[in-house]
PDB file of C-alpha atoms in Angstrom:
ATOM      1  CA  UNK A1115     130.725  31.599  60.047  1.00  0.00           C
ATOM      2  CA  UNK A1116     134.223  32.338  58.703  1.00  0.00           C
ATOM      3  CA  UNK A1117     135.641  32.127  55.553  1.00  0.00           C
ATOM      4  CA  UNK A1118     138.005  28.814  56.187  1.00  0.00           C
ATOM      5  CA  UNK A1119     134.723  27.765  57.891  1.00  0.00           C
ATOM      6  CA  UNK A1120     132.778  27.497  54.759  1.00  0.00           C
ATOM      7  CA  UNK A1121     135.783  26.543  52.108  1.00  0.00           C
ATOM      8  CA  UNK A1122     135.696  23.558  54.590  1.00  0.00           C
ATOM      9  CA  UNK A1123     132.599  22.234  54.204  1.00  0.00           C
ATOM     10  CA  UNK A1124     131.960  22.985  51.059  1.00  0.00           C
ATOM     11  CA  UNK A1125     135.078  20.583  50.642  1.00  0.00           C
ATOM     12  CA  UNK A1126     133.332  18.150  52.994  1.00  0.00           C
ATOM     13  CA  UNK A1127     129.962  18.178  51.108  1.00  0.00           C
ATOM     14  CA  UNK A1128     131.815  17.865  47.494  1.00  0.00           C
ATOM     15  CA  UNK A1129     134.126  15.087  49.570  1.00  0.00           C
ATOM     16  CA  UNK A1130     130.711  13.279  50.045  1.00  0.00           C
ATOM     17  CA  UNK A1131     128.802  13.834  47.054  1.00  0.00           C
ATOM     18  CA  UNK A1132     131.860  12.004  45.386  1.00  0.00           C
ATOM     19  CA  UNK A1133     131.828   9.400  47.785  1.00  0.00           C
ATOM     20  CA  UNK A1134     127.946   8.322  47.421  1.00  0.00           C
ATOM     21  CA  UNK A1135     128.527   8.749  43.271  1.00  0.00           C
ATOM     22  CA  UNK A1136     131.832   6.896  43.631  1.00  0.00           C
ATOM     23  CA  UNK A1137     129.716   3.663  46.209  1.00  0.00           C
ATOM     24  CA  UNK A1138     127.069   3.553  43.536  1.00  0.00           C
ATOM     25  CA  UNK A1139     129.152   2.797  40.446  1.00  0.00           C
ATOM     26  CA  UNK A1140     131.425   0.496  42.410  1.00  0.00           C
ATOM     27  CA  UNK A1141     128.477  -1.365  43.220  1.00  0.00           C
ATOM     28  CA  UNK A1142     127.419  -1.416  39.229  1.00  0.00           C
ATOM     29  CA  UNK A1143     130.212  -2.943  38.163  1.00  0.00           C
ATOM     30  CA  UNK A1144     132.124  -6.540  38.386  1.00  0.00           C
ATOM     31  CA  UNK A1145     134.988  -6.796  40.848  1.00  0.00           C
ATOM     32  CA  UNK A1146     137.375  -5.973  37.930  1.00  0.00           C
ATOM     33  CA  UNK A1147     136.443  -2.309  37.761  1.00  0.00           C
ATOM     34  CA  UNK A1148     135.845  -1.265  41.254  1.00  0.00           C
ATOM     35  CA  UNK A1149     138.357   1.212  40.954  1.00  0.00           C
ATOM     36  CA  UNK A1150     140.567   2.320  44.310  1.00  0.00           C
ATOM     37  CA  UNK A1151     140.658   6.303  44.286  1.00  0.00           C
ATOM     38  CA  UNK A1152     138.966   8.129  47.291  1.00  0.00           C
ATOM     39  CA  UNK A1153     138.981  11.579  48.593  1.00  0.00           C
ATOM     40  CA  UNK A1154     139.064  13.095  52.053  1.00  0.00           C
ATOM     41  CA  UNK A1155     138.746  16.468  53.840  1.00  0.00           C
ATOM     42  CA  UNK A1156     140.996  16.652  57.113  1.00  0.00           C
ATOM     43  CA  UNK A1157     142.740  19.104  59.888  1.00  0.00           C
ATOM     44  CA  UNK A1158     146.283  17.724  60.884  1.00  0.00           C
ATOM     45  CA  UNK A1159     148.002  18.654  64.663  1.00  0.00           C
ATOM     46  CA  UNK A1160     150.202  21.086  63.222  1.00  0.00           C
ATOM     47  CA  UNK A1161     147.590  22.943  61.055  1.00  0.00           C
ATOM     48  CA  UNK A1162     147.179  26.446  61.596  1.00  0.00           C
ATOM     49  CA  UNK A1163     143.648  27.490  62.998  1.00  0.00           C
ATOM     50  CA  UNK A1164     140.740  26.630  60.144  1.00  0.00           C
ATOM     51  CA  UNK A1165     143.036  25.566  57.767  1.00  0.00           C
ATOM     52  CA  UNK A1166     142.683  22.004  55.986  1.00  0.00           C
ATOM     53  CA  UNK A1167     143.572  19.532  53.380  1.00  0.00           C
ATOM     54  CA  UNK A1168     141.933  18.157  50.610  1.00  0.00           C
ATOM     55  CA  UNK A1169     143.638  15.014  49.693  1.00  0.00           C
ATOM     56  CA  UNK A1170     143.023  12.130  46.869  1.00  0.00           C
ATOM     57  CA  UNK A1171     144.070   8.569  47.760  1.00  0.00           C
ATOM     58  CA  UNK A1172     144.355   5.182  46.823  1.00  0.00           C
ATOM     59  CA  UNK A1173     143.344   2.535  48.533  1.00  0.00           C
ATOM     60  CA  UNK A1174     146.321  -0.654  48.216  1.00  0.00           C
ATOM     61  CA  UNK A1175     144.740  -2.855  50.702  1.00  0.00           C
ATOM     62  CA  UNK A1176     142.744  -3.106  53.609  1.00  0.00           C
ATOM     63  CA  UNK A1177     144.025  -0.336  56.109  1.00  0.00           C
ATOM     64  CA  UNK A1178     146.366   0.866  53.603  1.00  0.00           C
ATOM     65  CA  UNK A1179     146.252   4.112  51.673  1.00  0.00           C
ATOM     66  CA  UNK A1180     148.548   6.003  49.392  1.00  0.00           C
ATOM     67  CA  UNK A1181     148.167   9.769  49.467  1.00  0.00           C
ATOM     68  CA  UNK A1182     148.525  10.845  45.859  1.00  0.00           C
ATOM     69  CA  UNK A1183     150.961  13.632  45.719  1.00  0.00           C
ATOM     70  CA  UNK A1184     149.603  16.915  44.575  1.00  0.00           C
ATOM     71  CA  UNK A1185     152.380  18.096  41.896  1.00  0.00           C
ATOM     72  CA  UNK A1186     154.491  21.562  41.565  1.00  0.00           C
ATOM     73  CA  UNK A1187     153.574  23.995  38.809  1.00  0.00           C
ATOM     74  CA  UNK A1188     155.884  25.514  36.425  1.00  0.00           C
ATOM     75  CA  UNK A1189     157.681  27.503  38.805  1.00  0.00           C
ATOM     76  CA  UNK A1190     158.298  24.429  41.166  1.00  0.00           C
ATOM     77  CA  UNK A1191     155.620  25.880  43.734  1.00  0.00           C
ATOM     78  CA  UNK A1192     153.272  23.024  45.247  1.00  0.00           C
ATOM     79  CA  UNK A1193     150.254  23.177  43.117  1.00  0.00           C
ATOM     80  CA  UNK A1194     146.925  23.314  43.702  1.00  0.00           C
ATOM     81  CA  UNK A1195     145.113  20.846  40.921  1.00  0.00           C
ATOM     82  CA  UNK A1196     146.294  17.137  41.223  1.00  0.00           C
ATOM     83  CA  UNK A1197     147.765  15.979  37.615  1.00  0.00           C
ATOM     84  CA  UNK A1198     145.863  13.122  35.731  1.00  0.00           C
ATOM     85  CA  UNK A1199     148.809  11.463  36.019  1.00  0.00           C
ATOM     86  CA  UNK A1200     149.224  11.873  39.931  1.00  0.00           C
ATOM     87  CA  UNK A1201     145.919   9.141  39.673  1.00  0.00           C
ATOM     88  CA  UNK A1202     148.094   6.732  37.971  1.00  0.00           C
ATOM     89  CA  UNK A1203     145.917   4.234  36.198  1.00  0.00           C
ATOM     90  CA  UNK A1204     142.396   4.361  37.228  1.00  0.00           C
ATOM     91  CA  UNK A1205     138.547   2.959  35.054  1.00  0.00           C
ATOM     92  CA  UNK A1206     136.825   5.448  32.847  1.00  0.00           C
ATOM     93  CA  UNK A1207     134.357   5.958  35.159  1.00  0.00           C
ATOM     94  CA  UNK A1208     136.924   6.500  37.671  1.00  0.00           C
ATOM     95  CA  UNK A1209     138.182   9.294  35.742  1.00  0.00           C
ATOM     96  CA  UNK A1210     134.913  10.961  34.687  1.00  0.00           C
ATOM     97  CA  UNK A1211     134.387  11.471  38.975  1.00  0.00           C
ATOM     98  CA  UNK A1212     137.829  12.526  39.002  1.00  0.00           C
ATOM     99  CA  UNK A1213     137.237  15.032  36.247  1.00  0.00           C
ATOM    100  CA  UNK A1214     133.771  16.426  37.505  1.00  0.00           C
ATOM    101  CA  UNK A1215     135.067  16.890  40.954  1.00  0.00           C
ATOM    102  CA  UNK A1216     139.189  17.505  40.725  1.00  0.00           C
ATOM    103  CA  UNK A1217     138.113  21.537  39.297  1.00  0.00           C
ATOM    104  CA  UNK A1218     136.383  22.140  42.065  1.00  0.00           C
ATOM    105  CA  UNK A1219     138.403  21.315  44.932  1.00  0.00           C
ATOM    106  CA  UNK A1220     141.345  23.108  43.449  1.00  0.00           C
ATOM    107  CA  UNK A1221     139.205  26.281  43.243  1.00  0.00           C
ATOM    108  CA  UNK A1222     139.071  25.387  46.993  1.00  0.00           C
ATOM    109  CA  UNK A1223     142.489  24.981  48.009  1.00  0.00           C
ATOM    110  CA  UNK A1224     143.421  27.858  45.736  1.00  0.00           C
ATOM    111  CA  UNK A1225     141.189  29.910  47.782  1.00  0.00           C
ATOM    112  CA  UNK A1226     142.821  28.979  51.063  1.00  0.00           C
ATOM    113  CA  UNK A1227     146.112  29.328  49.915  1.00  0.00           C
ATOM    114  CA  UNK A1228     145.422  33.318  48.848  1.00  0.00           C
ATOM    115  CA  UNK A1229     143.685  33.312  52.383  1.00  0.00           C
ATOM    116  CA  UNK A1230     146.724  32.349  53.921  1.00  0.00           C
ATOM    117  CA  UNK A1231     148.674  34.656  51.631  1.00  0.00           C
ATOM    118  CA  UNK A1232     146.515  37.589  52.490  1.00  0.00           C
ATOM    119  CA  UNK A1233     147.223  36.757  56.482  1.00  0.00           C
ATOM    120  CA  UNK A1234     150.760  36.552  56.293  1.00  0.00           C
ATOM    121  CA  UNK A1235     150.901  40.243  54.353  1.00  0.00           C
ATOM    122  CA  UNK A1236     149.050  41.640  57.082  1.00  0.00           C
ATOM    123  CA  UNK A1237     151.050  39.858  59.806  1.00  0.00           C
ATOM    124  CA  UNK A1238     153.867  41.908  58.026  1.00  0.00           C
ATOM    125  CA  UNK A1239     152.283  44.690  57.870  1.00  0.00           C
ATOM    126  CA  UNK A1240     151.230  44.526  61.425  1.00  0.00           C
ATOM    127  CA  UNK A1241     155.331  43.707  62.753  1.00  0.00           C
ATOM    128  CA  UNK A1242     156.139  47.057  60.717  1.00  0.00           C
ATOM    129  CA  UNK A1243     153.655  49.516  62.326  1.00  0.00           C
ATOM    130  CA  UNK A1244     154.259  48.096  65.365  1.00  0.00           C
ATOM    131  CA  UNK A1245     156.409  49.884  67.883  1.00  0.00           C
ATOM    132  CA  UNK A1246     159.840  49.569  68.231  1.00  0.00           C
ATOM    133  CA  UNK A1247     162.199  49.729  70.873  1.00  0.00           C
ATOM    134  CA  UNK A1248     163.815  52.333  69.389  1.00  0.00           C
ATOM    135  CA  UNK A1249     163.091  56.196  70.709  1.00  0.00           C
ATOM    136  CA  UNK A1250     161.082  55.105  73.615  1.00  0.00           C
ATOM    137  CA  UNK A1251     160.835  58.471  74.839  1.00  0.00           C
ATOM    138  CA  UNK A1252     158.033  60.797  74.674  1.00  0.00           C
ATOM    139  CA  UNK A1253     158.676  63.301  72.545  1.00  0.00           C
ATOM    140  CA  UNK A1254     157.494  63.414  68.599  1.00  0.00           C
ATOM    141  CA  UNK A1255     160.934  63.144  67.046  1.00  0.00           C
ATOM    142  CA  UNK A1256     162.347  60.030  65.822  1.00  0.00           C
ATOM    143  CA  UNK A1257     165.641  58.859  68.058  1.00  0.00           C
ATOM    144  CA  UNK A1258     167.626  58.236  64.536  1.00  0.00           C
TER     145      UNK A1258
END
């Protein structure tokens, strides 16, 4: 199995473990504090090969989400931990889930993303040992 592989379903068993702790205090609790927030592990059409998304949401309806916007870090790059605030307001319990599992899944896309890092160095590395059109001849020397 590789690498993107099991970052995947790790995310999809951590997706689901939230899920099933998420169902069973919804169901403890009046209609007041259900709470909205969900979580979700998914491949898009333009995703590269392996390569997914780990994405909170909250739930405005029936059939309607709001994907919760993952924030920048300090040097305006797309970050890899969701805020607090990107929940917006959410039940204590709501943010105890949201604590216990947020840590984890950043570790997760953090991981990709140095994946992905690593791949596109070597893609470099592979254009610039590659050969050029330049000398095409036989001989040893260079054509500079």
């Amino acid at each position: 199995m590789e690498i993107l592989d099991v970052l995947e379903e790790e995310a999809r068993v951590l997706t689901s473990a939230f899920t099933e702790a998420m169902l069973r205090e919804r169901r403890a609790r009046p209609a007041s504090e259900r709470g909205s927030i969900g979580l979700r592990v998914r491949r898009t059409a333009g995703s590269a090969p392996g390569r997914f998304q780990i994405e909170w949401y909250r739930v405005r309806g029936k059939r309607r989400t709001q994907y919760l916007k993952c924030g920048k870090d300090k040097d305006g790059r797309i970050s890899h931990r969701y805020r607090p605030s990107a929940f917006g307001r959410v039940t204590d319990w709501e943010k105890a889930l949201i604590a216990d599992y947020e840590p984890q899944l950043s570790r997760l896309r953090a991981v990709q993303s140095h994946i992905a890092q690593i791949e596109r160095r070597f893609a470099l590395i592979g254009q610039a040992l590659s050969p050029r059109d330049i000398g095409t001849d036989d001989t040893d020397e260079p054509s500079w």
